[in-house]
Tab-separated table of C-alpha atoms and ligand atoms in Angstrom:
chain	number	residue	atom	x	y	z
A	1370	UNK	CA	89.602	95.363	79.525
A	1371	UNK	CA	89.595	94.057	83.073
A	1372	UNK	CA	90.762	96.418	85.830
A	1373	UNK	CA	94.225	95.709	87.139
A	1374	UNK	CA	94.921	94.504	90.664
A	1375	UNK	CA	98.329	94.520	92.284
A	1376	UNK	CA	99.611	93.440	95.633
A	1377	UNK	CA	102.956	92.655	97.204
A	1378	UNK	CA	104.451	90.498	99.926
A	1379	UNK	CA	107.913	90.633	101.414
A	1380	UNK	CA	109.918	87.419	101.127
A	1381	UNK	CA	110.817	87.385	104.814
A	1382	UNK	CA	109.669	85.264	107.719
A	1383	UNK	CA	107.192	82.450	107.222
A	1384	UNK	CA	103.872	82.983	105.524
A	1385	UNK	CA	101.192	82.004	108.064
A	1386	UNK	CA	97.477	81.344	108.282
A	1387	UNK	CA	96.876	85.020	109.081
A	1388	UNK	CA	98.458	85.974	105.746
A	1389	UNK	CA	96.439	83.276	104.041
A	1390	UNK	CA	93.049	84.089	105.549
A	1391	UNK	CA	93.595	87.842	105.538
A	1392	UNK	CA	95.079	88.238	102.063
A	1393	UNK	CA	96.214	85.334	99.943
A	1394	UNK	CA	92.901	83.516	99.944
A	1395	UNK	CA	91.013	86.581	98.770
A	1396	UNK	CA	93.572	87.150	96.013
A	1397	UNK	CA	92.934	83.631	94.828
A	1398	UNK	CA	89.200	84.307	94.792
A	1399	UNK	CA	89.328	87.604	92.922
A	1400	UNK	CA	92.262	86.969	90.579
A	1401	UNK	CA	90.140	86.094	87.548
A	1402	UNK	CA	87.995	89.230	87.870
A	1403	UNK	CA	91.097	91.301	87.239
A	1404	UNK	CA	94.311	91.437	85.374
A	1405	UNK	CA	96.317	90.371	88.396
A	1406	UNK	CA	99.904	91.012	89.378
A	1407	UNK	CA	101.366	89.632	92.587
A	1408	UNK	CA	104.736	90.943	93.481
A	1409	UNK	CA	107.389	89.434	95.710
A	1410	UNK	CA	108.973	92.585	96.998
A	1411	UNK	CA	112.588	91.629	97.551
A	1412	UNK	CA	113.758	95.242	97.234
A	1413	UNK	CA	111.550	96.075	100.191
A	1414	UNK	CA	112.895	93.145	102.176
A	1415	UNK	CA	116.460	94.516	102.075
A	1416	UNK	CA	115.441	97.749	103.802
A	1417	UNK	CA	116.512	95.748	106.840
A	1418	UNK	CA	119.439	93.323	106.615
A	1419	UNK	CA	118.601	89.908	105.192
A	1420	UNK	CA	120.915	86.951	105.127
A	1421	UNK	CA	121.490	86.623	101.344
A	1422	UNK	CA	121.109	82.839	100.995
A	1423	UNK	CA	117.997	82.892	103.097
A	1424	UNK	CA	116.483	85.753	101.119
A	1425	UNK	CA	117.109	83.890	97.862
A	1426	UNK	CA	115.392	80.771	99.117
A	1427	UNK	CA	112.480	82.741	100.594
A	1428	UNK	CA	111.737	84.281	97.195
A	1429	UNK	CA	111.438	80.819	95.662
A	1430	UNK	CA	109.455	79.503	98.612
A	1431	UNK	CA	106.989	82.357	98.425
A	1432	UNK	CA	106.491	81.875	94.698
A	1433	UNK	CA	105.762	78.188	95.229
A	1434	UNK	CA	103.406	78.997	98.101
A	1435	UNK	CA	101.459	81.464	95.967
A	1436	UNK	CA	100.893	78.773	93.381
A	1437	UNK	CA	100.161	76.107	95.994
A	1438	UNK	CA	97.578	78.412	97.591
A	1439	UNK	CA	95.779	78.773	94.274
A	1440	UNK	CA	97.244	81.740	92.434
A	1441	UNK	CA	97.023	80.609	88.828
A	1442	UNK	CA	100.282	81.516	87.100
A	1443	UNK	CA	98.678	81.073	83.676
A	1444	UNK	CA	96.370	83.957	84.496
A	1445	UNK	CA	98.116	86.022	87.171
A	1446	UNK	CA	101.650	87.333	86.892
A	1447	UNK	CA	103.852	86.400	89.835
A	1448	UNK	CA	106.812	88.744	89.754
A	1449	UNK	CA	109.992	89.146	91.741
A	1450	UNK	CA	110.149	92.918	92.064
A	1451	UNK	CA	113.899	93.172	91.465
A	1452	UNK	CA	113.626	91.442	88.069
A	1453	UNK	CA	111.712	94.425	86.688
A	1454	UNK	CA	114.168	97.332	86.757
A	1455	UNK	CA	111.425	99.918	86.388
A	1456	UNK	CA	110.399	99.584	90.045
A	1457	UNK	CA	113.652	100.979	91.376
A	1458	UNK	CA	113.850	103.491	88.565
A	1459	UNK	CA	110.370	104.868	89.089
A	1460	UNK	CA	110.986	104.956	92.841
A	1461	UNK	CA	113.790	107.460	92.259
A	1462	UNK	CA	111.649	109.597	89.962
A	1463	UNK	CA	108.889	109.637	92.579
A	1464	UNK	CA	111.340	110.352	95.384
A	1465	UNK	CA	111.971	113.676	93.706
A	1466	UNK	CA	108.342	114.743	94.093
A	1467	UNK	CA	107.925	113.431	97.651
A	1468	UNK	CA	108.400	115.734	100.631
A	1469	UNK	CA	110.520	114.052	103.273
A	1470	UNK	CA	108.004	115.088	105.930
A	1471	UNK	CA	105.402	112.787	104.376
A	1472	UNK	CA	107.784	109.869	104.825
A	1473	UNK	CA	108.834	110.710	108.365
A	1474	UNK	CA	105.188	110.674	109.405
A	1475	UNK	CA	104.566	107.064	108.347
A	1476	UNK	CA	103.720	104.924	111.368
A	1477	UNK	CA	105.490	101.864	109.964
A	1478	UNK	CA	108.654	103.898	109.456
A	1479	UNK	CA	108.480	105.200	112.990
A	1480	UNK	CA	107.973	101.722	114.423
A	1481	UNK	CA	110.688	100.088	112.322
A	1482	UNK	CA	113.257	102.803	112.804
A	1483	UNK	CA	112.853	102.699	116.574
A	1484	UNK	CA	114.153	99.152	116.531
A	1485	UNK	CA	117.306	100.031	114.526
A	1486	UNK	CA	120.572	101.441	115.738
A	1487	UNK	CA	121.251	103.136	112.430
A	1488	UNK	CA	118.276	103.890	110.267
A	1489	UNK	CA	118.915	102.945	106.655
A	1490	UNK	CA	117.731	105.447	104.081
A	1491	UNK	CA	115.833	102.581	102.465
A	1492	UNK	CA	113.552	102.388	105.461
A	1493	UNK	CA	112.485	105.976	104.897
A	1494	UNK	CA	112.150	105.430	101.145
A	1495	UNK	CA	110.172	102.227	101.620
A	1496	UNK	CA	106.750	103.758	100.915
A	1497	UNK	CA	108.021	105.526	97.780
A	1498	UNK	CA	109.146	102.182	96.402
A	1499	UNK	CA	105.751	100.773	97.276
A	1500	UNK	CA	104.102	103.666	95.452
A	1501	UNK	CA	106.287	102.828	92.457
A	1502	UNK	CA	105.189	99.147	92.587
A	1503	UNK	CA	101.585	100.237	92.313
A	1504	UNK	CA	101.811	103.211	89.970
A	1505	UNK	CA	104.152	101.534	87.521
A	1506	UNK	CA	101.314	99.185	86.512
A	1507	UNK	CA	98.619	101.855	86.730
A	1508	UNK	CA	96.886	99.461	89.135
A	1509	UNK	CA	93.235	100.261	89.828
A	1510	UNK	CA	92.975	98.267	92.958
A	1511	UNK	CA	95.352	97.216	95.720
A	1512	UNK	CA	94.197	94.573	98.181
A	1513	UNK	CA	96.129	95.056	101.409
A	1514	UNK	CA	95.621	94.753	105.129
A	1515	UNK	CA	94.589	97.596	107.364
A	1516	UNK	CA	98.228	98.175	108.343
A	1517	UNK	CA	99.042	99.231	104.771
A	1518	UNK	CA	96.243	101.756	104.442
A	1519	UNK	CA	98.511	104.680	105.259
A	1520	UNK	CA	101.010	103.618	102.595
A	1521	UNK	CA	98.193	103.494	100.066
A	1522	UNK	CA	97.100	106.998	100.985
A	1523	UNK	CA	100.654	108.161	100.525
A	1524	UNK	CA	100.736	106.465	97.120
A	1525	UNK	CA	97.704	108.493	96.084
A	1526	UNK	CA	99.242	111.683	97.461
A	1527	UNK	CA	102.416	111.084	95.484
A	1528	UNK	CA	100.433	110.286	92.327
A	1529	UNK	CA	98.327	113.402	92.765
A	1530	UNK	CA	101.342	115.593	93.319
A	1531	UNK	CA	103.014	114.166	90.244
A	1532	UNK	CA	99.884	114.629	88.159
A	1533	UNK	CA	99.474	118.224	89.240
A	1534	UNK	CA	103.139	119.072	88.602
A	1535	UNK	CA	103.558	117.251	85.303
A	1536	UNK	CA	100.066	116.570	83.970
A	1537	UNK	CA	97.736	113.558	84.254
A	1538	UNK	CA	99.994	110.527	84.283
A	1539	UNK	CA	98.963	108.088	86.984
A	1540	UNK	CA	95.752	106.219	87.631
A	1541	UNK	CA	94.549	106.697	91.229
A	1542	UNK	CA	94.689	103.296	92.915
A	1543	UNK	CA	91.920	102.283	95.292
A	1544	UNK	CA	92.562	100.439	98.529
A	1545	UNK	CA	90.639	97.227	98.535
A	1546	UNK	CA	90.026	95.723	101.943
A	1547	UNK	CA	88.489	92.359	101.222
A	1548	UNK	CA	85.232	91.862	103.096
A	1549	UNK	CA	85.890	88.177	103.569
A	1550	UNK	CA	89.397	88.603	104.917
A	1551	UNK	CA	89.681	87.470	108.501
A	1552	UNK	CA	91.884	89.239	110.976
A	1553	UNK	CA	93.865	86.541	112.736
A	1554	UNK	CA	95.668	87.307	115.974
A	1555	UNK	CA	98.762	85.765	117.550
A	1556	UNK	CA	98.087	82.444	119.316
A	1557	UNK	CA	100.360	83.406	122.200
A	1558	UNK	CA	99.105	86.983	122.398
A	1559	UNK	CA	95.620	87.486	120.947
A	1560	UNK	CA	95.856	91.249	121.355
A	1561	UNK	CA	98.463	91.377	118.578
A	1562	UNK	CA	97.880	90.632	114.927
A	1563	UNK	CA	99.555	87.409	113.795
A	1564	UNK	CA	102.875	88.546	112.386
A	1565	UNK	CA	105.563	87.060	110.163
A	1566	UNK	CA	108.316	88.792	112.054
A	1567	UNK	CA	107.265	87.679	115.549
A	1568	UNK	CA	109.901	85.158	116.654
A	1569	UNK	CA	107.900	83.260	119.334
A	1570	UNK	CA	107.453	79.562	118.479
A	1571	UNK	CA	103.840	79.575	119.606
A	1572	UNK	CA	102.838	82.793	117.879
A	1573	UNK	CA	101.887	81.904	114.311
A	1574	UNK	CA	100.948	78.823	112.309
A	1575	UNK	CA	103.124	78.807	109.220
A	1576	UNK	CA	101.555	77.516	106.018
A	1577	UNK	CA	104.261	74.869	105.850
A	1578	UNK	CA	104.019	73.731	109.486
A	1579	UNK	CA	103.585	69.945	109.650
A	1580	UNK	CA	100.347	68.652	111.245
A	1581	UNK	CA	102.035	67.782	114.541
A	1582	UNK	CA	103.353	71.310	114.928
A	1583	UNK	CA	99.990	72.850	114.030
A	1584	UNK	CA	98.239	70.705	116.664
A	1585	UNK	CA	100.795	71.538	119.320
A	1586	UNK	CA	100.589	75.278	118.665
A	1587	UNK	CA	96.802	75.338	118.801
A	1588	UNK	CA	96.614	73.207	121.934
A	1589	UNK	CA	98.932	75.720	123.623
A	1590	UNK	CA	97.114	78.817	122.384
A	1591	UNK	CA	96.143	81.395	124.986
A	1592	UNK	CA	92.510	81.219	126.111
A	1593	UNK	CA	90.905	82.702	129.217
A	1594	UNK	CA	89.687	81.662	132.659
A	1595	UNK	CA	86.372	80.226	131.432
A	1596	UNK	CA	86.273	76.433	131.227
A	1597	UNK	CA	84.188	76.273	128.066
A	1598	UNK	CA	83.139	78.275	125.041
A	1599	UNK	CA	80.693	81.086	125.783
A	1600	UNK	CA	80.093	83.440	122.863
A	1601	UNK	CA	78.858	86.215	125.173
A	1602	UNK	CA	81.885	86.423	127.437
A	1603	UNK	CA	84.764	84.912	125.505
A	1604	UNK	CA	88.164	86.585	125.645
A	1605	UNK	CA	90.326	87.512	122.670
A	1606	UNK	CA	92.157	84.160	122.569
A	1607	UNK	CA	89.041	82.002	122.260
A	1608	UNK	CA	87.506	84.454	119.843
A	1609	UNK	CA	90.601	84.167	117.683
A	1610	UNK	CA	90.360	80.368	117.597
A	1611	UNK	CA	86.706	80.693	116.603
A	1612	UNK	CA	87.651	83.167	113.878
A	1613	UNK	CA	90.214	80.723	112.529
A	1614	UNK	CA	87.763	77.822	112.520
A	1615	UNK	CA	85.013	79.860	110.918
A	1616	UNK	CA	87.299	81.271	108.228
A	1617	UNK	CA	88.448	77.801	107.185
A	1618	UNK	CA	85.053	76.130	107.464
A	1619	UNK	CA	82.960	78.973	106.028
A	1620	UNK	CA	80.330	78.185	108.673
A	1621	UNK	CA	77.684	80.777	109.506
A	1622	UNK	CA	77.610	82.515	112.905
A	1623	UNK	CA	74.606	80.378	113.812
A	1624	UNK	CA	76.381	77.163	113.013
A	1625	UNK	CA	79.369	78.268	115.065
A	1626	UNK	CA	77.278	79.139	118.114
A	1627	UNK	CA	75.257	75.920	117.955
A	1628	UNK	CA	78.291	73.741	117.550
A	1629	UNK	CA	80.755	75.285	119.977
A	1630	UNK	CA	78.666	76.782	122.813
A	1631	UNK	CA	79.503	75.028	126.069
A	1632	UNK	CA	82.321	72.977	124.544
A	1633	UNK	CA	85.326	72.596	126.800
A	1634	UNK	CA	88.449	74.340	125.580
A	1635	UNK	CA	90.465	71.149	125.169
A	1636	UNK	CA	87.845	69.657	122.828
A	1637	UNK	CA	87.312	72.923	121.005
A	1638	UNK	CA	91.040	73.257	120.363
A	1639	UNK	CA	91.222	69.727	118.970
A	1640	UNK	CA	88.506	70.582	116.481
A	1641	UNK	CA	90.146	73.848	115.508
A	1642	UNK	CA	93.457	72.025	115.045
A	1643	UNK	CA	91.896	69.367	112.805
A	1644	UNK	CA	90.173	72.045	110.741
A	1645	UNK	CA	93.468	73.852	110.184
A	1646	UNK	CA	95.411	70.645	109.496
A	1647	UNK	CA	92.905	69.420	106.920
A	1648	UNK	CA	92.692	72.842	105.282
A	1649	UNK	CA	96.475	73.101	104.972
A	1650	UNK	CA	96.962	69.573	103.685
A	1651	UNK	CA	96.115	70.103	99.986
A	1652	UNK	CA	98.189	73.292	99.868
A	1653	UNK	CA	101.180	71.583	101.444
A	1654	UNK	CA	100.872	68.656	99.086
A	1655	UNK	CA	100.854	70.991	96.083
A	1656	UNK	CA	103.791	72.897	97.507
A	1657	UNK	CA	105.865	69.725	97.673
A	1658	UNK	CA	104.866	68.734	94.151
A	1659	UNK	CA	105.793	72.166	92.819
A	1660	UNK	CA	109.152	72.292	94.533
A	1661	UNK	CA	110.090	68.781	93.422
A	1662	UNK	CA	110.525	70.180	89.896
A	1663	UNK	CA	113.662	72.305	90.283
A	1664	UNK	CA	113.074	74.618	87.304
A	1665	UNK	CA	109.369	75.230	87.773
A	1666	UNK	CA	109.494	78.183	90.133
A	1667	UNK	CA	112.174	79.920	88.069
A	1668	UNK	CA	110.013	79.526	84.981
A	1669	UNK	CA	107.043	81.087	86.739
A	1670	UNK	CA	109.087	84.107	87.759
A	1671	UNK	CA	110.552	84.433	84.272
A	1672	UNK	CA	107.071	84.317	82.733
A	1673	UNK	CA	105.784	86.865	85.237
A	1674	UNK	CA	108.605	89.201	84.392
A	1675	UNK	CA	108.105	88.834	80.634
A	1676	UNK	CA	104.453	89.645	81.048
A	1677	UNK	CA	104.760	92.806	83.143
A	1678	UNK	CA	108.072	94.301	82.079
A	1679	UNK	CA	106.629	96.008	78.961
A	1680	UNK	CA	103.941	97.702	81.072
A	1681	UNK	CA	106.571	98.873	83.550
A	1682	UNK	CA	108.908	100.211	80.858
A	1683	UNK	CA	106.175	102.116	79.137
A	1684	UNK	CA	105.137	103.840	82.379
A	1685	UNK	CA	108.734	104.736	83.190
A	1686	UNK	CA	109.136	106.152	79.693
A	1687	UNK	CA	106.016	108.234	80.005
A	1688	UNK	CA	107.133	109.569	83.387
A	1689	UNK	CA	110.551	110.460	82.014
A	1690	UNK	CA	108.971	112.292	79.109
A	1691	UNK	CA	106.673	114.197	81.416
A	1692	UNK	CA	109.579	115.213	83.626
A	1693	UNK	CA	111.751	116.262	80.710
A	1694	UNK	CA	114.408	113.633	81.286
A	1695	UNK	CA	116.221	112.560	78.152
A	1696	UNK	CA	114.498	109.657	76.441
A	1697	UNK	CA	115.720	108.364	73.102
A	1698	UNK	CA	113.122	108.738	70.365
B	2602	LIG	N1	104.422	97.101	102.285
B	2602	LIG	C1	103.683	95.904	102.012
B	2602	LIG	C2	103.639	95.043	103.292
B	2602	LIG	O1	104.554	95.078	104.070
B	2602	LIG	C3	104.308	95.097	100.896
B	2602	LIG	C4	104.223	95.808	99.585
B	2602	LIG	C5	105.270	96.334	98.862
B	2602	LIG	C6	103.056	96.053	98.833
B	2602	LIG	N2	104.827	96.840	97.703
B	2602	LIG	C7	103.466	96.701	97.642
B	2602	LIG	C8	101.686	95.770	99.036
B	2602	LIG	C9	102.556	97.088	96.671
B	2602	LIG	C10	100.781	96.166	98.064
B	2602	LIG	C11	101.203	96.823	96.889
B	2602	LIG	O2	102.689	94.314	103.460
């Protein structure tokens, strides 16, 4: 049996080239080596207020984007988290073995709660729900970005605590940081990782940005006071543009240096823009094909749910039995 991989994305904001190069593209590459489950975590999204209509359409958009980017729904399950009731159910069961201090220490919780006037309980529980997403499928491997490493450690701590209280129940999931994943920074501020929740118009290139918008954003990207590309002295902005080009082109370091050294920024940016535009084009075309069939995305999510729900129910049942909760025979 193939090992199981699971990852999740929140259906908020616009998926961008940083998400693609850092995560989605490596999922596409590895999906067939695993039994793969990709989860659209709508229950996580509502830990901060989401406009309901927008949330609904983002779930469908994200599903279509997964497929357009190359996730093969015949092989990999694409699941809307809320359609599998076991996630929320297991989250409660795990909450009961999780010390609140572990949750208050999470850096993402601290950062997110600072920005809120009233801190929803869901924000604190967020990592327990994430642990449930992973443990409910007994996932062996969880490909996530560096920023999720702490949540993964917490997942293992919760699993370990459960196992030691109630007996071996959960598989220990490994964090998988894909070697090929590029870390893409904001175009307007190359010190910050490109983020879905950053509102600035020049910050991120969304996967569905039309070519004209992509070109404009790249031409306006922050560089430095040099006039031309110098690999020895380049600042974070130029380096980021080089990272983007290299990730899409798969060029070697040597090829990059030979081609770009001494090139003026205006010309370099044009080439980066064309690389991004031509790389996005097939994905965008597929996206529009997929979404032109109104029932297609719903069918994918229904199939995903059918496929994983039995696994989820059987884990929840096992956990209930271990904890002594009433389960019908
Ligand atoms: N917290 C993750 C993020 O913001 C999303 C997520 C939720 C997730 N559940 C998951 C990622 C399970 C991996 C596995 O990126």
